PDB file of N, CA and C in Angstrom:
ATOM      1  N   MET P 849       6.306 -11.040   5.247  1.00 50.00           N
ATOM      2  CA  MET P 849       7.078 -12.194   4.857  1.00 50.00           C
ATOM      3  C   MET P 849       7.809 -12.685   6.099  1.00 50.00           C
ATOM      4  N   ALA P 850       7.596 -13.892   6.470  1.00 51.00           N
ATOM      5  CA  ALA P 850       8.205 -14.447   7.676  1.00 51.00           C
ATOM      6  C   ALA P 850       9.399 -15.322   7.309  1.00 51.00           C
ATOM      7  N   TYR P 851      10.378 -15.342   8.174  1.00 51.00           N
ATOM      8  CA  TYR P 851      11.556 -16.167   7.979  1.00 51.00           C
ATOM      9  C   TYR P 851      11.638 -17.137   9.140  1.00 51.00           C
ATOM     10  N   GLY P 852      11.544 -18.401   8.826  1.00 44.00           N
ATOM     11  CA  GLY P 852      11.504 -19.432   9.847  1.00 44.00           C
ATOM     12  C   GLY P 852      12.860 -20.034  10.134  1.00 44.00           C
ATOM     13  N   ARG P 853      12.837 -21.099  10.903  1.00 49.00           N
ATOM     14  CA  ARG P 853      14.051 -21.798  11.295  1.00 49.00           C
ATOM     15  C   ARG P 853      14.824 -22.251  10.055  1.00 49.00           C
ATOM     16  N   GLY P 854      16.119 -22.019  10.066  1.00 52.00           N
ATOM     17  CA  GLY P 854      16.975 -22.432   8.967  1.00 52.00           C
ATOM     18  C   GLY P 854      16.917 -21.501   7.763  1.00 52.00           C
ATOM     19  N   GLN P 855      16.105 -20.473   7.841  1.00 61.00           N
ATOM     20  CA  GLN P 855      15.977 -19.530   6.732  1.00 61.00           C
ATOM     21  C   GLN P 855      16.625 -18.210   7.147  1.00 61.00           C
ATOM     22  N   ALA P 856      17.625 -17.797   6.408  1.00 74.00           N
ATOM     23  CA  ALA P 856      18.367 -16.587   6.762  1.00 74.00           C
ATOM     24  C   ALA P 856      17.509 -15.344   6.565  1.00 74.00           C
ATOM     25  N   SER P 857      17.665 -14.405   7.461  1.00 85.00           N
ATOM     26  CA  SER P 857      16.999 -13.110   7.315  1.00 85.00           C
ATOM     27  C   SER P 857      17.668 -12.357   6.175  1.00 85.00           C
ATOM     28  N   PRO P 858      16.908 -11.540   5.467  1.00 88.00           N
ATOM     29  CA  PRO P 858      17.506 -10.786   4.367  1.00 88.00           C
ATOM     30  C   PRO P 858      18.523  -9.768   4.890  1.00 88.00           C
ATOM     31  N   VAL P 859      19.527  -9.487   4.077  1.00 92.00           N
ATOM     32  CA  VAL P 859      20.517  -8.460   4.389  1.00 92.00           C
ATOM     33  C   VAL P 859      20.052  -7.197   3.672  1.00 92.00           C
ATOM     34  N   TRP P 860      19.561  -6.240   4.452  1.00 92.00           N
ATOM     35  CA  TRP P 860      18.977  -5.025   3.906  1.00 92.00           C
ATOM     36  C   TRP P 860      20.043  -3.999   3.570  1.00 92.00           C
ATOM     37  N   ARG P 861      19.777  -3.223   2.507  1.00 91.00           N
ATOM     38  CA  ARG P 861      20.651  -2.138   2.079  1.00 91.00           C
ATOM     39  C   ARG P 861      19.802  -0.899   1.836  1.00 91.00           C
ATOM     40  N   THR P 862      20.392   0.256   2.094  1.00 89.00           N
ATOM     41  CA  THR P 862      19.755   1.527   1.751  1.00 89.00           C
ATOM     42  C   THR P 862      20.736   2.313   0.878  1.00 89.00           C
ATOM     43  N   SER P 863      20.262   3.386   0.314  1.00 86.00           N
ATOM     44  CA  SER P 863      21.102   4.266  -0.488  1.00 86.00           C
ATOM     45  C   SER P 863      22.244   4.804   0.360  1.00 86.00           C
ATOM     46  N   LEU P 864      23.376   5.003  -0.261  1.00 86.00           N
ATOM     47  CA  LEU P 864      24.514   5.598   0.452  1.00 86.00           C
ATOM     48  C   LEU P 864      24.207   7.022   0.899  1.00 86.00           C
ATOM     49  N   THR P 865      23.220   7.646   0.284  1.00 85.00           N
ATOM     50  CA  THR P 865      22.843   9.008   0.666  1.00 85.00           C
ATOM     51  C   THR P 865      21.733   9.035   1.714  1.00 85.00           C
ATOM     52  N   CYS P 866      21.287   7.882   2.156  1.00 84.00           N
ATOM     53  CA  CYS P 866      20.242   7.813   3.184  1.00 84.00           C
ATOM     54  C   CYS P 866      20.811   8.353   4.492  1.00 84.00           C
ATOM     55  N   ASN P 867      20.085   9.261   5.108  1.00 79.00           N
ATOM     56  CA  ASN P 867      20.570   9.884   6.340  1.00 79.00           C
ATOM     57  C   ASN P 867      20.014   9.207   7.590  1.00 79.00           C
ATOM     58  N   GLY P 868      19.497   7.982   7.449  1.00 69.00           N
ATOM     59  CA  GLY P 868      18.938   7.281   8.591  1.00 69.00           C
ATOM     60  C   GLY P 868      17.482   7.642   8.846  1.00 69.00           C
ATOM     61  N   GLY P 869      16.905   8.416   7.979  1.00 73.00           N
ATOM     62  CA  GLY P 869      15.514   8.845   8.147  1.00 73.00           C
ATOM     63  C   GLY P 869      14.575   8.099   7.221  1.00 73.00           C
ATOM     64  N   ALA P 870      13.926   8.825   6.355  1.00 79.00           N
ATOM     65  CA  ALA P 870      12.926   8.262   5.449  1.00 79.00           C
ATOM     66  C   ALA P 870      13.610   7.609   4.261  1.00 79.00           C
ATOM     67  N   CYS P 871      13.892   6.320   4.384  1.00 89.00           N
ATOM     68  CA  CYS P 871      14.611   5.606   3.325  1.00 89.00           C
ATOM     69  C   CYS P 871      13.864   4.335   2.919  1.00 89.00           C
ATOM     70  N   ILE P 872      14.100   3.941   1.701  1.00 90.00           N
ATOM     71  CA  ILE P 872      13.617   2.647   1.229  1.00 90.00           C
ATOM     72  C   ILE P 872      14.782   1.684   1.364  1.00 90.00           C
ATOM     73  N   LYS P 873      14.509   0.494   1.881  1.00 93.00           N
ATOM     74  CA  LYS P 873      15.570  -0.503   1.990  1.00 93.00           C
ATOM     75  C   LYS P 873      15.255  -1.657   1.037  1.00 93.00           C
ATOM     76  N   VAL P 874      16.300  -2.271   0.503  1.00 95.00           N
ATOM     77  CA  VAL P 874      16.145  -3.375  -0.439  1.00 95.00           C
ATOM     78  C   VAL P 874      17.044  -4.528  -0.017  1.00 95.00           C
ATOM     79  N   ALA P 875      16.649  -5.734  -0.415  1.00 95.00           N
ATOM     80  CA  ALA P 875      17.441  -6.928  -0.130  1.00 95.00           C
ATOM     81  C   ALA P 875      17.164  -7.980  -1.191  1.00 95.00           C
ATOM     82  N   ALA P 876      18.164  -8.797  -1.454  1.00 95.00           N
ATOM     83  CA  ALA P 876      17.983  -9.941  -2.341  1.00 95.00           C
ATOM     84  C   ALA P 876      17.596 -11.144  -1.487  1.00 95.00           C
ATOM     85  N   SER P 877      16.665 -11.935  -1.994  1.00 93.00           N
ATOM     86  CA  SER P 877      16.235 -13.137  -1.284  1.00 93.00           C
ATOM     87  C   SER P 877      15.872 -14.198  -2.317  1.00 93.00           C
ATOM     88  N   GLY P 878      16.823 -15.074  -2.614  1.00 91.00           N
ATOM     89  CA  GLY P 878      16.575 -16.100  -3.624  1.00 91.00           C
ATOM     90  C   GLY P 878      16.283 -15.468  -4.972  1.00 91.00           C
ATOM     91  N   GLN P 879      15.127 -15.773  -5.523  1.00 92.00           N
ATOM     92  CA  GLN P 879      14.733 -15.258  -6.830  1.00 92.00           C
ATOM     93  C   GLN P 879      13.931 -13.975  -6.731  1.00 92.00           C
ATOM     94  N   ALA P 880      14.000 -13.299  -5.595  1.00 96.00           N
ATOM     95  CA  ALA P 880      13.201 -12.087  -5.394  1.00 96.00           C
ATOM     96  C   ALA P 880      14.062 -10.936  -4.895  1.00 96.00           C
ATOM     97  N   ILE P 881      13.584  -9.728  -5.172  1.00 97.00           N
ATOM     98  CA  ILE P 881      14.135  -8.515  -4.583  1.00 97.00           C
ATOM     99  C   ILE P 881      13.061  -7.988  -3.634  1.00 97.00           C
ATOM    100  N   LEU P 882      13.438  -7.748  -2.395  1.00 96.00           N
ATOM    101  CA  LEU P 882      12.510  -7.275  -1.377  1.00 96.00           C
ATOM    102  C   LEU P 882      12.674  -5.776  -1.191  1.00 96.00           C
ATOM    103  N   ILE P 883      11.564  -5.083  -0.958  1.00 95.00           N
ATOM    104  CA  ILE P 883      11.581  -3.644  -0.711  1.00 95.00           C
ATOM    105  C   ILE P 883      10.761  -3.372   0.537  1.00 95.00           C
ATOM    106  N   ALA P 884      11.274  -2.495   1.402  1.00 93.00           N
ATOM    107  CA  ALA P 884      10.557  -2.143   2.630  1.00 93.00           C
ATOM    108  C   ALA P 884      10.902  -0.718   3.034  1.00 93.00           C
ATOM    109  N   ASP P 885      10.135  -0.196   3.957  1.00 91.00           N
ATOM    110  CA  ASP P 885      10.349   1.141   4.520  1.00 91.00           C
ATOM    111  C   ASP P 885      11.264   0.995   5.729  1.00 91.00           C
ATOM    112  N   SER P 886      12.363   1.726   5.737  1.00 86.00           N
ATOM    113  CA  SER P 886      13.326   1.584   6.829  1.00 86.00           C
ATOM    114  C   SER P 886      12.761   1.998   8.182  1.00 86.00           C
ATOM    115  N   LYS P 887      11.701   2.801   8.197  1.00 86.00           N
ATOM    116  CA  LYS P 887      11.094   3.249   9.460  1.00 86.00           C
ATOM    117  C   LYS P 887      10.128   2.215  10.043  1.00 86.00           C
ATOM    118  N   GLN P 888       9.741   1.225   9.258  1.00 84.00           N
ATOM    119  CA  GLN P 888       8.765   0.231   9.716  1.00 84.00           C
ATOM    120  C   GLN P 888       9.424  -1.141   9.763  1.00 84.00           C
ATOM    121  N   SER P 889      10.060  -1.449  10.876  1.00 78.00           N
ATOM    122  CA  SER P 889      10.834  -2.682  10.996  1.00 78.00           C
ATOM    123  C   SER P 889       9.984  -3.947  10.896  1.00 78.00           C
ATOM    124  N   GLU P 890       8.708  -3.853  11.140  1.00 82.00           N
ATOM    125  CA  GLU P 890       7.832  -5.025  11.094  1.00 82.00           C
ATOM    126  C   GLU P 890       7.063  -5.164   9.779  1.00 82.00           C
ATOM    127  N   GLY P 891       7.424  -4.389   8.780  1.00 80.00           N
ATOM    128  CA  GLY P 891       6.783  -4.556   7.475  1.00 80.00           C
ATOM    129  C   GLY P 891       5.915  -3.388   7.122  1.00 80.00           C
ATOM    130  N   PRO P 892       5.223  -3.449   6.015  1.00 93.00           N
ATOM    131  CA  PRO P 892       5.156  -4.576   5.081  1.00 93.00           C
ATOM    132  C   PRO P 892       6.416  -4.681   4.224  1.00 93.00           C
ATOM    133  N   ILE P 893       6.596  -5.866   3.639  1.00 93.00           N
ATOM    134  CA  ILE P 893       7.701  -6.128   2.727  1.00 93.00           C
ATOM    135  C   ILE P 893       7.098  -6.506   1.381  1.00 93.00           C
ATOM    136  N   LEU P 894       7.525  -5.817   0.341  1.00 96.00           N
ATOM    137  CA  LEU P 894       7.079  -6.120  -1.013  1.00 96.00           C
ATOM    138  C   LEU P 894       8.138  -6.963  -1.702  1.00 96.00           C
ATOM    139  N   SER P 895       7.708  -7.894  -2.557  1.00 96.00           N
ATOM    140  CA  SER P 895       8.618  -8.807  -3.227  1.00 96.00           C
ATOM    141  C   SER P 895       8.418  -8.719  -4.735  1.00 96.00           C
ATOM    142  N   TYR P 896       9.540  -8.612  -5.470  1.00 97.00           N
ATOM    143  CA  TYR P 896       9.497  -8.509  -6.928  1.00 97.00           C
ATOM    144  C   TYR P 896      10.510  -9.456  -7.549  1.00 97.00           C
ATOM    145  N   SER P 897      10.211  -9.929  -8.745  1.00 97.00           N
ATOM    146  CA  SER P 897      11.150 -10.800  -9.466  1.00 97.00           C
ATOM    147  C   SER P 897      12.340  -9.969  -9.940  1.00 97.00           C
ATOM    148  N   HIS P 898      13.404 -10.654 -10.309  1.00 96.00           N
ATOM    149  CA  HIS P 898      14.577  -9.947 -10.823  1.00 96.00           C
ATOM    150  C   HIS P 898      14.227  -9.169 -12.089  1.00 96.00           C
ATOM    151  N   THR P 899      13.373  -9.718 -12.931  1.00 97.00           N
ATOM    152  CA  THR P 899      12.946  -9.027 -14.153  1.00 97.00           C
ATOM    153  C   THR P 899      12.188  -7.750 -13.816  1.00 97.00           C
ATOM    154  N   GLU P 900      11.260  -7.835 -12.874  1.00 97.00           N
ATOM    155  CA  GLU P 900      10.504  -6.645 -12.461  1.00 97.00           C
ATOM    156  C   GLU P 900      11.446  -5.582 -11.895  1.00 97.00           C
ATOM    157  N   TRP P 901      12.407  -6.008 -11.078  1.00 96.00           N
ATOM    158  CA  TRP P 901      13.351  -5.078 -10.481  1.00 96.00           C
ATOM    159  C   TRP P 901      14.187  -4.380 -11.556  1.00 96.00           C
ATOM    160  N   ARG P 902      14.693  -5.158 -12.540  1.00 96.00           N
ATOM    161  CA  ARG P 902      15.482  -4.564 -13.622  1.00 96.00           C
ATOM    162  C   ARG P 902      14.675  -3.526 -14.392  1.00 96.00           C
ATOM    163  N   GLU P 903      13.409  -3.832 -14.684  1.00 97.00           N
ATOM    164  CA  GLU P 903      12.552  -2.890 -15.400  1.00 97.00           C
ATOM    165  C   GLU P 903      12.335  -1.614 -14.589  1.00 97.00           C
ATOM    166  N   PHE P 904      12.133  -1.759 -13.292  1.00 96.00           N
ATOM    167  CA  PHE P 904      11.932  -0.606 -12.421  1.00 96.00           C
ATOM    168  C   PHE P 904      13.188   0.275 -12.384  1.00 96.00           C
ATOM    169  N   VAL P 905      14.340  -0.333 -12.163  1.00 96.00           N
ATOM    170  CA  VAL P 905      15.592   0.412 -12.115  1.00 96.00           C
ATOM    171  C   VAL P 905      15.855   1.106 -13.453  1.00 96.00           C
ATOM    172  N   SER P 906      15.580   0.419 -14.536  1.00 97.00           N
ATOM    173  CA  SER P 906      15.734   1.019 -15.859  1.00 97.00           C
ATOM    174  C   SER P 906      14.835   2.245 -16.004  1.00 97.00           C
ATOM    175  N   GLY P 907      13.598   2.138 -15.520  1.00 97.00           N
ATOM    176  CA  GLY P 907      12.669   3.263 -15.557  1.00 97.00           C
ATOM    177  C   GLY P 907      13.164   4.442 -14.742  1.00 97.00           C
ATOM    178  N   ILE P 908      13.755   4.167 -13.589  1.00 94.00           N
ATOM    179  CA  ILE P 908      14.313   5.238 -12.762  1.00 94.00           C
ATOM    180  C   ILE P 908      15.445   5.925 -13.513  1.00 94.00           C
ATOM    181  N   LYS P 909      16.355   5.135 -14.083  1.00 96.00           N
ATOM    182  CA  LYS P 909      17.486   5.704 -14.810  1.00 96.00           C
ATOM    183  C   LYS P 909      17.029   6.526 -16.013  1.00 96.00           C
ATOM    184  N   ASN P 910      15.905   6.133 -16.630  1.00 97.00           N
ATOM    185  CA  ASN P 910      15.394   6.843 -17.800  1.00 97.00           C
ATOM    186  C   ASN P 910      14.556   8.057 -17.430  1.00 97.00           C
ATOM    187  N   GLY P 911      14.301   8.274 -16.134  1.00 96.00           N
ATOM    188  CA  GLY P 911      13.519   9.420 -15.707  1.00 96.00           C
ATOM    189  C   GLY P 911      12.014   9.220 -15.792  1.00 96.00           C
ATOM    190  N   ASP P 912      11.579   7.968 -15.928  1.00 96.00           N
ATOM    191  CA  ASP P 912      10.151   7.681 -16.094  1.00 96.00           C
ATOM    192  C   ASP P 912       9.294   8.120 -14.908  1.00 96.00           C
ATOM    193  N   PHE P 913       9.878   8.278 -13.735  1.00 95.00           N
ATOM    194  CA  PHE P 913       9.120   8.597 -12.535  1.00 95.00           C
ATOM    195  C   PHE P 913       9.435   9.988 -11.982  1.00 95.00           C
ATOM    196  N   ASP P 914      10.224  10.747 -12.712  1.00 96.00           N
ATOM    197  CA  ASP P 914      10.637  12.065 -12.239  1.00 96.00           C
ATOM    198  C   ASP P 914       9.455  12.999 -11.958  1.00 96.00           C
ATOM    199  N   ASP P 915       8.352  12.809 -12.662  1.00 95.00           N
ATOM    200  CA  ASP P 915       7.185  13.687 -12.461  1.00 95.00           C
ATOM    201  C   ASP P 915       6.469  13.412 -11.140  1.00 95.00           C
ATOM    202  N   LEU P 916       6.829  12.346 -10.438  1.00 95.00           N
ATOM    203  CA  LEU P 916       6.172  12.013  -9.170  1.00 95.00           C
ATOM    204  C   LEU P 916       6.690  12.845  -8.001  1.00 95.00           C
ATOM    205  N   ILE P 917       7.865  13.450  -8.179  1.00 89.00           N
ATOM    206  CA  ILE P 917       8.434  14.267  -7.109  1.00 89.00           C
ATOM    207  C   ILE P 917       8.646  15.684  -7.615  1.00 89.00           C
ATOM    208  N   SER P 918       8.630  16.613  -6.705  1.00 75.00           N
ATOM    209  CA  SER P 918       8.815  18.001  -7.131  1.00 75.00           C
ATOM    210  C   SER P 918      10.164  18.527  -6.745  1.00 75.00           C
TER     211      SER P 918
END
């Protein structure tokens, strides 16, 4: 995702528990939530709608993905 003249770069955030290593970073950009790997400054960047993001966060809170990690 490229940001051209007059278009602000996203303000990225990571978890407060991120130790500066292997982290996922997120940012709001208009009607989208962006997700990227903090170790790869040049991308890729994934984009999701606010509805998709809410569903994902809800799934995390409900433990829907707990079986993916040991």
